[in-house]
Short mmCIF file of C-alpha atoms in Angstrom, two decimals:
data_model
loop_
_atom_site.label_atom_id
_atom_site.label_comp_id
_atom_site.label_asym_id
_atom_site.label_seq_id
_atom_site.Cartn_x
_atom_site.Cartn_y
_atom_site.Cartn_z
CA MET A 3 166.70 109.68 4.05
CA SER A 4 167.21 113.35 4.58
CA ASN A 5 170.04 115.11 5.24
CA PRO A 6 171.44 116.86 8.73
CA THR A 7 169.84 120.25 9.34
CA GLU A 8 171.23 123.09 11.46
CA THR A 9 168.38 125.10 13.08
CA MET A 10 168.33 127.77 15.92
CA GLY A 11 165.33 127.57 18.67
CA GLY A 12 162.75 129.61 18.11
CA SER A 13 164.02 131.24 14.80
CA LYS A 14 163.29 130.32 11.19
CA ALA A 15 165.03 127.62 10.12
CA SER A 16 166.40 126.49 6.68
CA SER A 17 166.50 122.61 5.61
CA ALA A 18 169.46 121.08 3.01
CA SER A 19 168.56 119.76 -0.03
CA SER A 20 167.22 116.40 -0.49
CA PRO A 21 163.85 114.43 -2.12
CA ASN A 22 161.89 115.48 0.20
CA SER A 23 162.99 118.92 1.44
CA LYS A 24 159.46 120.52 1.56
CA LYS A 25 158.59 117.87 4.28
CA ASN A 26 161.95 118.39 6.07
CA ASN A 27 161.30 121.57 5.89
CA ALA A 28 158.11 121.69 8.09
CA LEU A 29 159.27 119.96 10.42
CA VAL A 30 162.27 121.92 11.07
CA GLU A 31 160.26 124.77 10.93
CA GLN A 32 158.14 123.21 13.82
CA LEU A 33 161.18 122.15 15.36
CA ALA A 34 162.58 125.39 15.87
CA GLN A 35 159.33 126.98 17.32
CA VAL A 36 159.61 124.60 20.43
CA LEU A 37 163.64 124.60 20.70
CA PRO A 38 165.10 126.90 23.48
CA GLU A 39 166.06 130.09 21.82
CA HIS A 40 170.17 131.31 21.10
CA ALA A 41 170.90 127.31 20.97
CA LYS A 42 172.03 125.82 17.92
CA PHE A 43 170.64 122.13 17.37
CA ALA A 44 171.15 119.62 14.34
CA ILE A 45 168.33 117.85 13.00
CA HIS A 46 168.68 114.30 11.63
CA HIS A 47 165.89 112.59 10.06
CA LEU A 48 166.19 109.17 8.24
CA SER A 49 163.21 107.22 6.66
CA THR A 50 162.50 104.18 4.65
CA PRO A 51 159.81 103.89 1.95
CA PRO A 52 156.99 101.84 3.10
CA THR A 53 157.37 97.86 2.55
CA LEU A 54 154.85 95.01 2.84
CA CYS A 55 156.02 93.15 6.04
CA GLU A 56 153.98 90.79 8.24
CA PRO A 57 150.72 91.98 9.82
CA LEU A 58 150.53 92.93 13.39
CA ASN A 59 147.90 90.60 14.06
CA HIS A 60 146.87 87.55 13.68
CA PRO A 61 143.68 86.97 11.72
CA PRO A 62 140.54 85.17 13.42
CA ALA A 63 140.11 81.66 11.93
CA LEU A 64 137.21 81.14 9.54
CA PRO A 65 133.61 80.97 11.05
CA THR A 66 131.23 78.31 10.19
CA GLU A 67 127.80 77.57 11.06
CA THR A 68 126.72 74.59 12.44
CA LYS A 69 123.32 73.23 11.78
CA ASN A 70 121.65 74.38 14.91
CA GLY A 71 122.66 77.63 13.85
CA ALA A 72 125.39 77.89 16.96
CA GLU A 73 128.67 79.48 15.41
CA SER A 74 131.65 76.94 15.31
CA VAL A 75 135.06 77.77 14.31
CA ASP A 76 136.98 76.39 11.42
CA VAL A 77 140.66 75.31 11.35
CA ARG A 78 141.20 77.46 8.35
CA PRO A 79 142.79 81.14 9.56
CA ARG A 80 141.59 84.10 7.32
CA LYS A 81 143.97 86.03 5.17
CA PRO A 82 145.35 88.56 7.14
CA LEU A 83 145.59 92.57 6.38
CA LYS A 84 147.86 93.48 4.03
CA THR A 85 150.30 95.53 6.18
CA TYR A 86 153.20 98.06 4.96
CA CYS A 87 155.82 99.77 7.41
CA GLU A 88 157.92 102.42 7.10
CA LYS A 89 160.28 103.34 9.86
CA HIS A 90 161.77 106.82 10.84
CA PHE A 91 164.49 107.87 12.83
CA LEU A 92 164.84 111.26 14.45
CA ALA A 93 168.03 112.52 16.39
CA VAL A 94 169.19 115.91 17.46
CA SER A 95 172.62 116.97 18.09
CA ILE A 96 173.99 120.12 19.93
CA GLU A 97 177.28 121.84 19.68
CA ASN A 98 179.56 121.40 22.36
CA PRO A 99 180.00 125.22 23.90
CA GLU A 100 183.44 124.48 24.93
CA SER A 101 185.08 122.08 22.21
CA LYS A 102 182.49 123.29 19.61
CA GLU A 103 182.02 119.50 18.11
CA GLN A 104 178.72 118.31 17.70
CA LEU A 105 177.17 115.91 20.70
CA LEU A 106 174.15 113.49 19.82
CA ALA A 107 171.91 114.74 22.51
CA LEU A 108 168.69 112.66 21.74
CA ALA A 109 166.74 110.32 19.50
CA LEU A 110 163.64 108.14 18.56
CA GLU A 111 163.20 105.34 16.82
CA VAL A 112 159.10 105.18 15.17
CA TYR A 113 157.71 102.63 13.15
CA ILE A 114 154.51 103.66 10.75
CA TYR A 115 152.07 100.70 10.13
CA THR A 116 149.70 101.27 7.23
CA THR A 117 146.51 99.07 6.52
CA SER A 118 143.14 99.47 4.40
CA PHE A 119 141.32 99.93 7.98
CA SER A 120 144.20 102.29 9.94
CA THR A 121 147.35 104.02 10.26
CA LEU A 122 149.48 103.01 13.43
CA ILE A 123 152.48 104.91 14.90
CA PHE A 124 154.56 102.89 17.14
CA VAL A 125 157.15 104.47 19.53
CA SER A 126 159.88 102.06 19.48
CA LYS A 127 162.77 103.62 21.54
CA ALA A 128 163.38 106.89 22.69
CA ASP A 129 166.70 107.46 24.55
CA SER A 130 168.77 110.69 25.51
CA THR A 131 172.82 111.09 26.34
CA GLY A 132 172.44 113.88 29.04
CA TYR A 133 174.59 116.09 26.92
CA LEU A 134 171.51 118.73 26.90
CA ASN A 135 173.20 119.88 30.36
CA LEU A 136 176.25 121.56 28.60
CA LEU A 137 173.95 124.29 27.31
CA LYS A 138 173.09 125.29 30.98
CA LEU A 139 169.37 126.31 29.86
CA PRO A 140 167.89 129.13 32.25
CA GLN A 141 165.73 127.15 34.90
CA GLY A 142 161.88 126.77 34.09
CA THR A 143 163.10 126.08 30.32
CA PRO A 144 160.30 123.55 29.01
CA SER A 145 162.02 120.09 28.64
CA PRO A 146 163.47 119.94 24.59
CA ILE A 147 163.45 116.21 25.16
CA ARG A 148 159.41 116.46 25.77
CA GLU A 149 159.24 119.46 23.21
CA VAL A 150 161.23 117.47 20.46
CA THR A 151 159.02 114.28 20.72
CA THR A 152 155.55 115.96 20.90
CA THR A 153 156.49 117.81 17.77
CA PHE A 154 157.86 114.80 15.97
CA VAL A 155 155.09 112.83 16.64
CA SER A 156 152.67 115.27 15.71
CA TYR A 157 154.17 116.04 12.74
CA LEU A 158 153.92 112.05 11.54
CA VAL A 159 150.60 112.28 12.51
CA SER A 160 149.72 115.38 10.13
CA GLN A 161 151.54 113.74 7.22
CA ARG A 162 150.12 110.32 7.55
CA ARG A 163 146.90 111.31 8.26
CA ARG A 164 144.32 109.53 6.06
CA LYS A 165 140.33 111.16 6.07
CA HIS A 166 137.95 108.79 7.54
CA ILE A 167 140.87 106.37 8.35
CA GLN A 168 141.41 105.16 11.85
CA PHE A 169 144.49 106.39 13.50
CA ILE A 170 146.69 105.00 16.43
CA ILE A 171 149.60 106.11 18.62
CA ASN A 172 150.67 103.08 20.33
CA LEU A 173 153.61 102.44 22.94
CA PHE A 174 154.87 100.89 25.93
CA ALA A 175 156.69 102.88 28.62
CA ARG A 176 159.35 100.58 30.82
CA ALA A 177 162.21 102.35 32.59
CA GLN A 178 165.95 101.51 31.66
CA THR A 179 169.35 102.87 31.64
CA GLN A 180 169.86 102.85 28.01
CA TYR A 181 167.92 102.36 24.70
CA LEU A 182 169.67 103.82 21.61
CA PHE A 183 172.93 105.26 23.47
CA PRO A 184 175.45 102.52 24.41
CA GLY A 185 177.43 103.52 27.63
CA SER A 186 175.28 106.78 28.18
CA ILE A 187 174.52 106.02 31.60
CA ASN A 188 177.87 106.87 32.67
CA ASN A 189 177.19 110.32 31.75
CA GLY A 190 176.57 111.99 34.94
CA GLY A 191 174.07 114.85 33.24
CA LYS A 192 171.41 111.83 32.53
CA HIS A 193 168.30 111.70 34.33
CA VAL A 194 167.00 108.45 34.23
CA LEU A 195 163.18 108.37 35.35
CA ASP A 196 161.80 105.07 37.44
CA ASP A 197 158.61 103.31 35.61
CA ARG A 198 155.87 105.85 37.25
CA GLY A 199 157.77 108.42 36.57
CA LEU A 200 158.15 107.47 32.61
CA VAL A 201 154.45 106.41 31.97
CA ARG A 202 153.54 109.69 33.70
CA TRP A 203 156.25 111.58 30.99
CA TRP A 204 154.81 109.90 28.09
CA CYS A 205 151.44 111.39 29.15
CA ARG A 206 152.33 114.29 29.13
CA VAL A 207 154.07 114.04 25.41
CA LEU A 208 151.13 112.92 24.04
CA ASN A 209 148.40 114.83 25.62
CA PRO A 210 148.51 118.07 23.12
CA LEU A 211 147.43 115.55 20.79
CA LEU A 212 144.09 115.49 23.07
CA GLU A 213 144.29 119.20 24.09
CA PRO A 214 145.83 121.17 20.88
CA PRO A 215 146.56 124.61 21.90
CA THR A 216 144.13 125.67 19.61
CA GLY A 217 141.58 123.74 21.31
CA ASP A 218 140.51 122.65 17.68
CA THR A 219 139.91 118.92 17.73
CA SER A 220 137.03 118.96 14.80
CA GLU A 221 139.46 117.42 11.82
CA TRP A 222 138.92 114.29 14.01
CA GLU A 223 135.71 112.52 14.64
CA GLN A 224 136.83 111.28 18.00
CA VAL A 225 140.17 111.83 19.50
CA HIS A 226 140.82 109.71 22.75
CA GLY A 227 143.52 108.58 25.22
CA TYR A 228 143.84 105.08 26.72
CA LEU A 229 146.20 104.08 29.87
CA ILE A 230 147.04 100.94 31.51
CA VAL A 231 149.30 99.89 34.34
CA PRO A 232 149.32 96.35 34.85
CA GLY A 233 149.39 95.51 38.59
CA LEU A 234 148.43 99.33 39.68
CA GLU A 235 145.13 100.41 41.08
CA PRO A 236 142.92 102.77 38.66
CA TYR A 237 143.50 105.77 41.58
CA ASP A 238 147.20 105.65 41.37
CA THR A 239 147.00 105.13 37.86
CA ARG A 240 144.90 108.50 37.15
CA LEU A 241 147.93 110.21 39.48
CA LEU A 242 150.06 109.60 36.18
CA LEU A 243 147.34 111.68 34.01
CA PRO A 244 148.49 115.15 32.88
CA ARG A 245 146.61 117.78 35.72
CA THR A 246 144.31 119.24 33.31
CA GLN A 247 140.68 120.30 33.40
CA LYS A 248 140.13 117.77 30.49
CA ALA A 249 142.13 114.84 31.02
CA LYS A 250 139.31 113.24 33.04
CA ASP A 251 137.28 113.15 30.09
CA ASN A 252 140.05 112.67 27.31
CA TRP A 253 141.70 109.62 28.87
CA SER A 254 140.47 106.10 29.74
CA LEU A 255 142.16 103.91 32.26
CA SER A 256 141.78 100.98 30.34
CA ASP A 257 143.07 99.21 27.00
CA PRO A 258 141.71 99.88 23.62
CA LEU A 259 142.11 96.51 21.59
CA GLU A 260 138.82 95.64 20.86
CA ARG A 261 137.51 99.34 19.65
CA ILE A 262 140.62 99.52 17.56
CA SER A 263 140.80 96.11 16.18
CA PRO A 264 139.65 95.67 12.52
CA TYR A 265 138.13 91.84 13.36
CA ALA A 266 136.21 93.50 16.30
CA SER A 267 134.45 96.39 14.33
CA ASP A 268 133.26 93.48 11.90
CA PRO A 269 131.46 91.20 13.54
CA ALA A 270 129.53 90.10 10.66
CA THR A 271 132.68 88.89 9.25
CA TYR A 272 134.94 88.13 11.37
CA GLY A 273 132.28 86.55 14.16
CA LYS A 274 131.50 87.98 17.51
CA ASN A 275 134.48 86.78 19.57
CA ILE A 276 137.28 87.62 18.45
CA PRO A 277 140.47 85.72 20.68
CA PRO A 278 142.65 87.61 22.42
CA ARG A 279 145.63 86.66 20.07
CA CYS A 280 144.08 88.18 17.68
CA LEU A 281 144.08 91.42 19.17
CA ILE A 282 147.35 91.66 20.60
CA PRO A 283 149.66 93.43 18.11
CA MET A 284 153.01 91.94 17.01
CA TYR A 285 155.37 94.56 17.63
CA PRO A 286 159.49 93.92 16.71
CA ASP A 287 161.64 93.22 19.76
CA ASP A 288 158.52 92.80 21.75
CA PRO A 289 158.34 90.23 24.88
CA LYS A 290 154.49 89.73 24.56
CA ALA A 291 154.93 88.93 20.92
CA ARG A 292 157.41 86.62 21.39
CA PHE A 293 155.14 84.89 24.19
CA VAL A 294 152.15 84.80 21.23
CA ASP A 295 154.54 83.26 18.87
CA GLU A 296 155.54 80.16 21.79
CA LEU A 297 151.71 79.78 22.18
CA GLU A 298 151.34 79.56 18.57
CA GLU A 299 154.11 76.94 17.92
CA THR A 300 152.42 74.77 21.05
CA ALA A 301 148.74 74.99 20.60
CA PRO A 302 146.73 73.63 17.97
#
């Protein structure tokens, strides 16, 4: 767990001492480069050590061979992948120009799941309070919320990346009036996006990972984004993507579940046909996960 750190946007920053002070310094310095100049922010970053957790995906049943060579499925499940989870919470507060008190401006909750096959970042919750309006930033200033989110996710990628190991960032964008700050909807300065606006916002947050400023993605074998909006036609979905020259090549309007599954990638071991229940990740507080659990209880 790290200590609160104050920084000025656009300037060098120093971190309070902690067991992870070097890493905290790197995060604070990166945030200082994207936050507005001449405004004071306090960064609060808490994290837990990786601990053993339930696997994200149900393992497929053990395939067996029948006498005629056709594949059948045994009722015995395979051993699931050993999975570790660490949790990160980032909060950013500002100083009220009038009262000089600290006010929370935004927060992010992130889970990092690690197996021998992949590292997965799941953005669980993101919320703001609307107090950034008190800074009265000049018109045209890039959104601090978007800049902080992109920087924090990029920082976690750089810290947790493993050579030749698949890395995944996953999230579900569903508009709500408040996620982490109860009562924040009553603040007139809070701007709440609708569902499409929120999806568009998250695509803009993640797009710099596909199109880094330096244009260099050579450290990755392949970098690609996937977007699916249930019930929306492909033409309307594509309108939600960032309007860049590379967006058409960097984004696919489909889900990547079979491409990123450890089971689908090894048909010799797990069989050629992986059931959907083994492809859907079981995130905490996720309606799809609860639905799959209900099916598990009722189906043989």
